[in-house]
């Protein structure tokens, strides 16, 4: 095995590589929007339609600060796309602080007959019998991750019960939503930042450079990419 | 092809490896080796041939990781869900695994001199007694090696692992080896099948799929994710270097977390759990 420490030449090459890559990233970010518009036109002209949409879309904010206006847009677009569950995962917890603002913005912009059901409030009551379209919204934080499994284990241990069904029921009680089928990771760093582990068994993860100023085209493009994913369930 | 192969790198490739080594190198990489069957279809060979090519690629990748200074590799070799595949394919895969583990025992000297520790993570109860015996022998033979670590997820799913762990903790409380207050994230991390490994820094999935298919869901909570389009048998050093380079570019944004179990009682419980595991492996041989 070659164990010698990197020489000056190696270091110089490494630095050059990083500089070139940074320049590439800057250029790519300038042209990305134009390229995407082109791509979406191409999609529109294809006869093939989007045949499946996710039931539960979960947005991982990563290291990004939440942009309330854009998150409100996402909720409204999901309503139009007939996606019934949307959740936002923010491990830093900043989004919880602007939940009221987000709620207000969505209520202002949505059609009157549409229903947005907020799950992260303690005063939340689930009502049935809505006409119109509806969407469930939930904010997730770091405490919903590994910690929840530890808490459920505590509950089971206190009850001296270790039944799989009981375990899953307890977890679902906390998570409330079905397992996400599409996860969108925002920001440059592709990582889960402690997202609830039990629920992501078959989730398809796509990346989004940033959710700031996200356009409808970009959103449609994400749905299109999801549409191409095919599940095999181990077979 | 054997488990330990000599380096296949050209002079230029080795130079590039050394360039990448100027940045932070992941301590632990996890691979979902996907695409063997699609490779077989693409090159018009038997499925079994695709799986053999997949194994050869694993041996080669391990060698690259050693050269890069990656100390630990975890691979997804066979999922519990894969038992649902056709009888014929499952049999072929089991035969291949049996053959490879037998070969591993034959190559004892080489493995011991390289200091590779091999661990199997998964539900061994679902394997044939013959394969289970080989797997247990391999693990016991290499358990004290510490130069490089290879974890093979075989007959594994993450949910199965998490739930089994939860069960053993609940049992620990019932037996009064643990107190309910001892239960936290770190205790669970320490009691998983992967208790001896740090969480992976980087997870790579090949063949263009963008999901984790029940692999290390708990452990990859803070790993850097790299999905690459290439089919596993076609994975080459450039793909690996690219994955590591992206990891390096994001290094400062990643969360570094270390599990720490502080309670003495919990430590004792984890120690016992480890002893139980070794006793069980011995019973298989």
mmCIF file of C-alpha atoms in Angstrom, chain A residues 1-4 6-7 9-15 17-19 21-22 25 63 91 142 145-147 149-158 160-165 167-168 179 185 188-195 197-206 229-235, chain B residues 14-15 18-24 34 37-38 63 66-67 79 81-85 158-160 162-163 166-167 169-170 173-174 180-186 188-189 199 205 207 209-214 217-227 245-246 248-250 253-255 257:
data_model
loop_
_atom_site.group_PDB
_atom_site.id
_atom_site.type_symbol
_atom_site.label_atom_id
_atom_site.label_comp_id
_atom_site.label_asym_id
_atom_site.label_seq_id
_atom_site.Cartn_x
_atom_site.Cartn_y
_atom_site.Cartn_z
ATOM 1 C CA UNK A 1 0.000 0.000 0.000
ATOM 2 C CA UNK A 2 1.207 3.446 -0.880
ATOM 3 C CA UNK A 3 1.408 5.254 2.438
ATOM 4 C CA UNK A 4 3.591 8.238 1.659
ATOM 5 C CA UNK A 6 0.866 13.832 -0.170
ATOM 6 C CA UNK A 7 3.587 15.905 -1.791
ATOM 7 C CA UNK A 9 2.474 18.548 -6.315
ATOM 8 C CA UNK A 10 -0.507 16.589 -5.012
ATOM 9 C CA UNK A 11 -1.586 19.503 -2.862
ATOM 10 C CA UNK A 12 -1.277 21.941 -5.759
ATOM 11 C CA UNK A 13 -3.382 19.668 -7.958
ATOM 12 C CA UNK A 14 -5.983 19.331 -5.228
ATOM 13 C CA UNK A 15 -6.228 23.082 -4.854
ATOM 14 C CA UNK A 17 -9.234 20.934 -8.803
ATOM 15 C CA UNK A 18 -11.216 22.748 -6.127
ATOM 16 C CA UNK A 19 -10.831 26.103 -7.830
ATOM 17 C CA UNK A 21 -14.941 23.014 -9.531
ATOM 18 C CA UNK A 22 -15.983 26.199 -7.745
ATOM 19 C CA UNK A 25 -20.543 25.551 -9.834
ATOM 20 C CA UNK A 63 -28.836 23.744 6.007
ATOM 21 C CA UNK A 91 -33.436 20.072 11.928
ATOM 22 C CA UNK A 142 -34.816 16.782 14.867
ATOM 23 C CA UNK A 145 -35.898 11.468 14.301
ATOM 24 C CA UNK A 146 -33.960 8.845 16.237
ATOM 25 C CA UNK A 147 -35.259 10.332 19.491
ATOM 26 C CA UNK A 149 -37.713 5.636 18.362
ATOM 27 C CA UNK A 150 -35.957 5.896 21.724
ATOM 28 C CA UNK A 151 -39.128 7.324 23.301
ATOM 29 C CA UNK A 152 -41.314 4.620 21.816
ATOM 30 C CA UNK A 153 -38.857 2.044 23.186
ATOM 31 C CA UNK A 154 -39.286 3.612 26.606
ATOM 32 C CA UNK A 155 -43.063 3.366 26.295
ATOM 33 C CA UNK A 156 -42.838 -0.283 25.306
ATOM 34 C CA UNK A 157 -40.357 -1.040 28.067
ATOM 35 C CA UNK A 158 -42.613 0.579 30.676
ATOM 36 C CA UNK A 160 -43.279 -4.622 29.181
ATOM 37 C CA UNK A 161 -44.532 -5.074 25.648
ATOM 38 C CA UNK A 162 -42.333 -5.797 22.668
ATOM 39 C CA UNK A 163 -44.755 -6.503 19.902
ATOM 40 C CA UNK A 164 -43.919 -5.253 16.391
ATOM 41 C CA UNK A 165 -47.469 -4.126 15.752
ATOM 42 C CA UNK A 167 -44.135 -0.554 18.054
ATOM 43 C CA UNK A 168 -45.368 0.481 14.619
ATOM 44 C CA UNK A 179 -44.304 6.997 4.950
ATOM 45 C CA UNK A 185 -33.371 17.495 -0.176
ATOM 46 C CA UNK A 188 -25.833 21.897 -1.774
ATOM 47 C CA UNK A 189 -25.138 19.202 0.794
ATOM 48 C CA UNK A 190 -26.987 15.957 0.185
ATOM 49 C CA UNK A 191 -27.595 14.533 3.647
ATOM 50 C CA UNK A 192 -30.597 13.576 5.774
ATOM 51 C CA UNK A 193 -29.616 15.636 8.847
ATOM 52 C CA UNK A 194 -31.249 13.174 11.219
ATOM 53 C CA UNK A 195 -34.538 12.655 9.349
ATOM 54 C CA UNK A 197 -35.127 6.782 10.023
ATOM 55 C CA UNK A 198 -37.960 4.260 10.278
ATOM 56 C CA UNK A 199 -40.140 6.018 7.687
ATOM 57 C CA UNK A 200 -37.688 6.297 4.765
ATOM 58 C CA UNK A 201 -37.474 2.643 3.779
ATOM 59 C CA UNK A 202 -38.692 3.154 0.222
ATOM 60 C CA UNK A 203 -38.638 6.961 -0.078
ATOM 61 C CA UNK A 204 -37.174 8.262 -3.332
ATOM 62 C CA UNK A 205 -34.790 11.135 -2.642
ATOM 63 C CA UNK A 206 -34.244 13.930 -5.126
ATOM 64 C CA UNK A 229 -38.674 6.120 -10.424
ATOM 65 C CA UNK A 230 -39.722 2.517 -10.330
ATOM 66 C CA UNK A 231 -40.002 0.440 -7.162
ATOM 67 C CA UNK A 232 -38.999 -3.212 -7.109
ATOM 68 C CA UNK A 233 -39.480 -3.987 -3.402
ATOM 69 C CA UNK A 234 -36.495 -6.340 -3.233
ATOM 70 C CA UNK A 235 -37.504 -8.365 -6.289
ATOM 71 C CA UNK B 14 -2.631 6.298 -8.200
ATOM 72 C CA UNK B 15 -1.496 9.883 -8.626
ATOM 73 C CA UNK B 18 -2.979 10.822 -3.767
ATOM 74 C CA UNK B 19 -4.453 14.135 -4.899
ATOM 75 C CA UNK B 20 -7.820 13.262 -3.353
ATOM 76 C CA UNK B 21 -6.018 12.185 -0.196
ATOM 77 C CA UNK B 22 -5.107 15.845 0.373
ATOM 78 C CA UNK B 23 -8.706 16.387 1.536
ATOM 79 C CA UNK B 24 -10.625 14.713 4.372
ATOM 80 C CA UNK B 34 -27.043 -2.334 -7.209
ATOM 81 C CA UNK B 37 -28.812 -8.054 -13.003
ATOM 82 C CA UNK B 38 -29.213 -5.062 -15.284
ATOM 83 C CA UNK B 63 -8.549 -2.610 -2.431
ATOM 84 C CA UNK B 66 -7.474 0.543 1.431
ATOM 85 C CA UNK B 67 -5.301 2.628 -0.875
ATOM 86 C CA UNK B 79 -31.726 -8.055 1.799
ATOM 87 C CA UNK B 81 -36.709 -8.774 0.880
ATOM 88 C CA UNK B 82 -34.501 -10.502 -1.700
ATOM 89 C CA UNK B 83 -35.788 -13.870 -0.439
ATOM 90 C CA UNK B 84 -38.877 -12.956 -2.480
ATOM 91 C CA UNK B 85 -36.961 -13.352 -5.734
ATOM 92 C CA UNK B 158 -32.745 -1.939 8.718
ATOM 93 C CA UNK B 159 -36.245 -2.223 10.150
ATOM 94 C CA UNK B 160 -35.516 -5.791 11.207
ATOM 95 C CA UNK B 162 -33.976 -1.654 14.657
ATOM 96 C CA UNK B 163 -36.892 -3.720 15.843
ATOM 97 C CA UNK B 166 -35.725 -2.462 20.528
ATOM 98 C CA UNK B 167 -36.843 -5.930 21.591
ATOM 99 C CA UNK B 169 -33.632 -3.434 25.116
ATOM 100 C CA UNK B 170 -37.198 -4.059 26.300
ATOM 101 C CA UNK B 173 -35.503 -3.710 31.183
ATOM 102 C CA UNK B 174 -37.646 -6.729 32.025
ATOM 103 C CA UNK B 180 -36.217 2.739 31.530
ATOM 104 C CA UNK B 181 -34.236 5.926 32.168
ATOM 105 C CA UNK B 182 -31.158 4.428 30.448
ATOM 106 C CA UNK B 183 -32.953 4.257 27.116
ATOM 107 C CA UNK B 184 -31.867 6.893 24.627
ATOM 108 C CA UNK B 185 -30.577 7.247 21.058
ATOM 109 C CA UNK B 186 -27.040 6.366 22.020
ATOM 110 C CA UNK B 188 -29.937 2.057 20.659
ATOM 111 C CA UNK B 189 -26.938 2.952 18.459
ATOM 112 C CA UNK B 199 -21.790 5.648 11.443
ATOM 113 C CA UNK B 205 -25.769 3.673 -4.237
ATOM 114 C CA UNK B 207 -27.380 2.068 -10.811
ATOM 115 C CA UNK B 209 -31.832 4.304 -7.936
ATOM 116 C CA UNK B 210 -32.457 7.071 -5.427
ATOM 117 C CA UNK B 211 -33.703 5.247 -2.333
ATOM 118 C CA UNK B 212 -32.128 3.319 0.544
ATOM 119 C CA UNK B 213 -34.246 0.160 0.367
ATOM 120 C CA UNK B 214 -34.114 -0.529 4.091
ATOM 121 C CA UNK B 217 -31.606 3.781 7.851
ATOM 122 C CA UNK B 218 -30.607 4.612 11.418
ATOM 123 C CA UNK B 219 -26.870 4.840 10.783
ATOM 124 C CA UNK B 220 -26.964 7.093 7.702
ATOM 125 C CA UNK B 221 -28.865 9.876 9.475
ATOM 126 C CA UNK B 222 -25.951 12.247 9.024
ATOM 127 C CA UNK B 223 -23.987 10.638 6.187
ATOM 128 C CA UNK B 224 -23.248 12.304 2.886
ATOM 129 C CA UNK B 225 -25.325 10.704 0.140
ATOM 130 C CA UNK B 226 -24.019 9.883 -3.300
ATOM 131 C CA UNK B 227 -26.304 8.331 -5.905
ATOM 132 C CA UNK B 245 -14.638 14.554 -3.861
ATOM 133 C CA UNK B 246 -18.311 15.560 -3.467
ATOM 134 C CA UNK B 248 -15.066 16.636 0.653
ATOM 135 C CA UNK B 249 -16.827 19.628 -0.894
ATOM 136 C CA UNK B 250 -19.644 19.215 1.643
ATOM 137 C CA UNK B 253 -21.739 21.283 6.237
ATOM 138 C CA UNK B 254 -22.091 17.761 7.560
ATOM 139 C CA UNK B 255 -23.018 17.085 11.138
ATOM 140 C CA UNK B 257 -22.159 13.091 15.790
#
